[in-house]
Amino acid sequence: MSTALLVLALASPGVANASTEVVTVQATSAPTSAGKTVSVDCPNGTKVVGTGGAVTGERTTITRVRPSDDLTSAEVTAVEHGAGTVLPWTVTVRATCAPGEFTLVSKSGTNNAEAACPGTRKALGVGGETAGGHFTKMAPKSNLKSGLVETPGGDVTAHAICGTRPGLVLRGGTPTVVVTKTASKSVACQGDEQVVSAGGAVGGGIIEDVTPAGAGATVTGEGTDAQGQAIRWSITPYVVCSQ
């Protein structure tokens, strides 16, 4: 079973506050056995500050996590890989939304790409697109000045959502080495910090889940060889927090 969820946040879904509170909206596709795209809109008066997606089903993977250019919506694309599956599966898009002035910066590359925020703006959230492959990293740089996206091979585009929020900080970034087929690791915001967005990275594996977990995020990945046997790989969670 493969599930993937990238760059998410905590809040009450579908309701925008008049303050600077972060809210989350999401949508899920109908269950079919075919590649699909699903989109969601932020509430009026808010913009996308983080986005991500989830996919269910074996031999499925997310290839696109894309905020709209005006940051009013986000969409996620997932496809079947390898032999695919005849069973129905779904894809979910989730957008983290907040009031404020934010911009989207994109940069393309081969195997990896880094989208840098201009001036004093910081990367609140990160999205990405591959040429059909899976992601191995989708997270802000340690100084929050850019968004990094990586894939094992082929063209990739990084999308950084740039702006400011009070007390922005990136937590996490410590890898854990594992030798099981799947593993999870969590990282939390501190005190009364809000979760703005989350990301993750795997070394030698595939990102499967990055999900909210209380006041932080839990990252799940998978590492197997061509025969499906467990290998030695690493997993790293990230979460962007603000006051």
C-alpha positions as semicolon CSV with decimal commas, in nm:
position;residue;x (nm);y (nm);z (nm)
1;M;0,000;0,000;0,000
2;S;0,130;0,341;-0,092
3;T;0,004;0,662;0,059
4;A;0,159;1,002;0,017
5;L;0,088;1,331;0,189
6;L;0,317;1,630;0,144
7;V;0,342;1,974;0,297
8;L;0,034;2,002;0,522
9;A;-0,085;2,203;0,821
10;L;-0,312;2,200;1,125
11;A;-0,630;2,408;1,159
12;S;-1,006;2,387;1,125
13;P;-1,085;2,299;0,761
14;G;-1,277;2,535;0,540
15;V;-1,310;2,833;0,780
16;A;-1,101;3,149;0,756
17;N;-1,045;3,362;1,067
18;A;-1,016;3,740;1,061
19;S;-0,680;3,710;1,236
20;T;-0,360;3,553;1,108
21;E;-0,475;3,198;1,186
22;V;-0,376;2,923;0,944
23;V;-0,664;2,712;0,811
24;T;-0,673;2,398;0,597
25;V;-0,899;2,289;0,312
26;Q;-0,890;1,963;0,121
27;A;-1,065;1,762;-0,150
28;T;-1,050;1,393;-0,248
29;S;-1,110;1,240;-0,591
30;A;-1,347;0,960;-0,673
31;P;-1,189;0,613;-0,647
32;T;-1,078;0,492;-0,992
33;S;-0,786;0,297;-1,139
34;A;-0,631;0,574;-1,349
35;G;-0,409;0,878;-1,312
36;K;-0,596;1,180;-1,183
37;T;-0,574;1,542;-1,068
38;V;-0,776;1,704;-0,788
39;S;-0,789;2,070;-0,684
40;V;-0,912;2,283;-0,394
41;D;-0,970;2,657;-0,336
42;C;-0,868;2,861;-0,032
43;P;-1,146;3,053;0,151
44;N;-1,206;3,412;0,044
45;G;-0,949;3,651;0,190
46;T;-0,677;3,387;0,225
47;K;-0,395;3,256;0,006
48;V;-0,210;2,924;-0,013
49;V;0,091;2,916;0,221
50;G;0,146;2,541;0,207
51;T;0,009;2,257;-0,004
52;G;0,032;1,882;-0,030
53;G;-0,141;1,564;-0,130
54;A;-0,223;1,207;-0,046
55;V;-0,257;0,902;-0,267
56;T;-0,387;0,556;-0,177
57;G;-0,324;0,228;-0,355
58;E;-0,030;0,010;-0,453
59;R;0,210;0,127;-0,727
60;T;0,078;0,483;-0,720
61;T;0,275;0,802;-0,667
62;I;0,226;1,177;-0,652
63;T;0,405;1,359;-0,935
64;R;0,268;1,712;-0,896
65;V;0,193;1,933;-0,594
66;R;0,115;2,271;-0,748
67;P;-0,018;2,596;-0,599
68;S;-0,190;2,819;-0,856
69;D;0,005;3,122;-0,977
70;D;-0,222;3,358;-0,780
71;L;-0,211;3,127;-0,473
72;T;-0,590;3,103;-0,447
73;S;-0,594;2,727;-0,509
74;A;-0,379;2,416;-0,530
75;E;-0,389;2,088;-0,719
76;V;-0,225;1,748;-0,693
77;T;-0,164;1,491;-0,967
78;A;-0,095;1,121;-0,905
79;V;-0,025;0,836;-1,147
80;E;0,028;0,461;-1,144
81;H;0,382;0,331;-1,192
82;G;0,539;-0,001;-1,279
83;A;0,270;-0,261;-1,344
84;G;0,009;-0,026;-1,201
85;T;-0,303;-0,157;-1,029
86;V;-0,652;-0,263;-1,136
87;L;-0,791;-0,160;-0,798
88;P;-0,949;0,182;-0,744
89;W;-0,748;0,446;-0,560
90;T;-0,789;0,811;-0,464
91;V;-0,581;1,126;-0,452
92;T;-0,630;1,408;-0,201
93;V;-0,514;1,769;-0,226
94;R;-0,474;1,981;0,084
95;A;-0,404;2,355;0,095
96;T;-0,289;2,549;0,400
97;C;-0,437;2,898;0,376
98;A;-0,378;3,228;0,558
99;P;-0,451;3,598;0,506
100;G;-0,159;3,807;0,379
101;E;0,048;3,896;0,075
102;F;0,233;3,596;-0,067
103;T;0,399;3,519;-0,401
104;L;0,492;3,200;-0,586
105;V;0,847;3,151;-0,717
106;S;0,928;2,853;-0,941
107;K;1,256;2,706;-1,067
108;S;1,323;2,400;-1,285
109;G;1,622;2,168;-1,301
110;T;1,738;1,812;-1,356
111;N;1,714;1,577;-1,056
112;N;1,680;1,875;-0,819
113;A;1,564;2,235;-0,821
114;E;1,577;2,528;-0,577
115;A;1,329;2,816;-0,591
116;A;1,465;3,119;-0,402
117;C;1,246;3,383;-0,237
118;P;1,327;3,749;-0,315
119;G;1,449;4,007;-0,065
120;T;1,353;3,942;0,296
121;R;1,069;3,705;0,210
122;K;1,088;3,347;0,332
123;A;0,962;3,014;0,202
124;L;0,648;2,933;0,398
125;G;0,568;2,625;0,194
126;V;0,706;2,418;-0,094
127;G;0,544;2,234;-0,383
128;G;0,691;2,051;-0,679
129;E;0,644;1,877;-1,013
130;T;0,834;1,587;-1,165
131;A;0,836;1,439;-1,514
132;G;0,646;1,136;-1,386
133;G;0,878;1,012;-1,109
134;H;0,843;1,015;-0,732
135;F;0,976;1,276;-0,489
136;T;1,269;1,218;-0,253
137;K;1,265;1,568;-0,104
138;M;1,022;1,856;-0,080
139;A;1,109;2,103;0,195
140;P;1,232;2,455;0,266
141;K;1,604;2,528;0,296
142;S;1,728;2,558;0,657
143;N;1,726;2,941;0,645
144;L;1,378;2,944;0,485
145;K;1,511;3,144;0,190
146;S;1,418;2,885;-0,072
147;G;1,232;2,565;-0,145
148;L;1,414;2,244;-0,243
149;V;1,266;1,959;-0,446
150;E;1,445;1,641;-0,553
151;T;1,364;1,334;-0,765
152;P;1,586;1,032;-0,852
153;G;1,607;1,127;-1,217
154;G;1,459;1,358;-1,476
155;D;1,319;1,707;-1,488
156;V;1,176;1,863;-1,172
157;T;1,030;2,201;-1,077
158;A;1,034;2,352;-0,729
159;H;0,763;2,595;-0,617
160;A;0,833;2,818;-0,314
161;I;0,549;3,013;-0,153
162;C;0,720;3,331;-0,035
163;G;0,609;3,581;0,226
164;T;0,629;3,667;0,594
165;R;0,455;3,558;0,913
166;P;0,539;3,628;1,278
167;G;0,811;3,412;1,432
168;L;0,874;3,185;1,134
169;V;1,103;2,892;1,213
170;L;1,191;2,561;1,047
171;R;1,203;2,265;1,286
172;G;1,331;1,917;1,218
173;G;1,600;1,827;0,969
174;T;1,759;1,541;1,164
175;P;1,773;1,216;0,959
176;T;1,701;0,872;1,101
177;V;1,859;0,565;0,937
178;V;1,626;0,263;0,908
179;V;1,645;-0,087;0,760
180;T;1,273;-0,166;0,741
181;K;1,056;-0,136;0,430
182;T;0,862;0,156;0,578
183;A;0,929;0,395;0,864
184;S;0,792;0,715;1,016
185;K;0,940;1,004;1,207
186;S;0,772;1,303;1,374
187;V;0,872;1,662;1,449
188;A;0,669;1,917;1,646
189;C;0,626;2,291;1,671
190;Q;0,686;2,435;2,018
191;G;0,463;2,614;2,268
192;D;0,177;2,801;2,098
193;E;0,334;2,794;1,751
194;Q;0,107;2,721;1,456
195;V;0,195;2,466;1,189
196;V;0,229;2,658;0,861
197;S;0,357;2,377;0,637
198;A;0,550;2,053;0,652
199;G;0,787;1,864;0,428
200;G;1,015;1,566;0,423
201;A;1,312;1,392;0,268
202;V;1,426;1,034;0,223
203;G;1,770;0,903;0,133
204;G;1,752;0,597;-0,089
205;G;1,375;0,564;-0,069
206;I;1,040;0,719;-0,163
207;I;0,841;0,980;0,028
208;E;0,503;0,830;0,114
209;D;0,341;1,043;0,386
210;V;0,390;1,382;0,547
211;T;0,092;1,426;0,774
212;P;-0,013;1,651;1,065
213;A;0,049;1,490;1,406
214;G;-0,075;1,701;1,694
215;A;0,129;2,022;1,686
216;G;0,371;1,899;1,420
217;A;0,412;1,652;1,135
218;T;0,489;1,286;1,079
219;V;0,685;1,175;0,771
220;T;0,658;0,822;0,634
221;G;0,878;0,675;0,364
222;E;0,952;0,345;0,192
223;G;1,286;0,192;0,099
224;T;1,301;-0,135;-0,098
225;D;1,513;-0,292;-0,371
226;A;1,386;-0,411;-0,709
227;Q;1,262;-0,733;-0,548
228;G;1,071;-0,546;-0,278
229;Q;1,317;-0,633;0,000
230;A;1,404;-0,378;0,270
231;I;1,721;-0,173;0,227
232;R;1,916;0,071;0,442
233;W;1,776;0,423;0,394
234;S;1,703;0,742;0,587
235;I;1,404;0,964;0,662
236;T;1,390;1,329;0,768
237;P;1,086;1,538;0,873
238;Y;1,046;1,916;0,850
239;V;0,781;2,154;0,980
240;V;0,752;2,532;0,935
241;C;0,604;2,700;1,244
242;S;0,492;3,054;1,325
243;Q;0,342;3,250;1,612
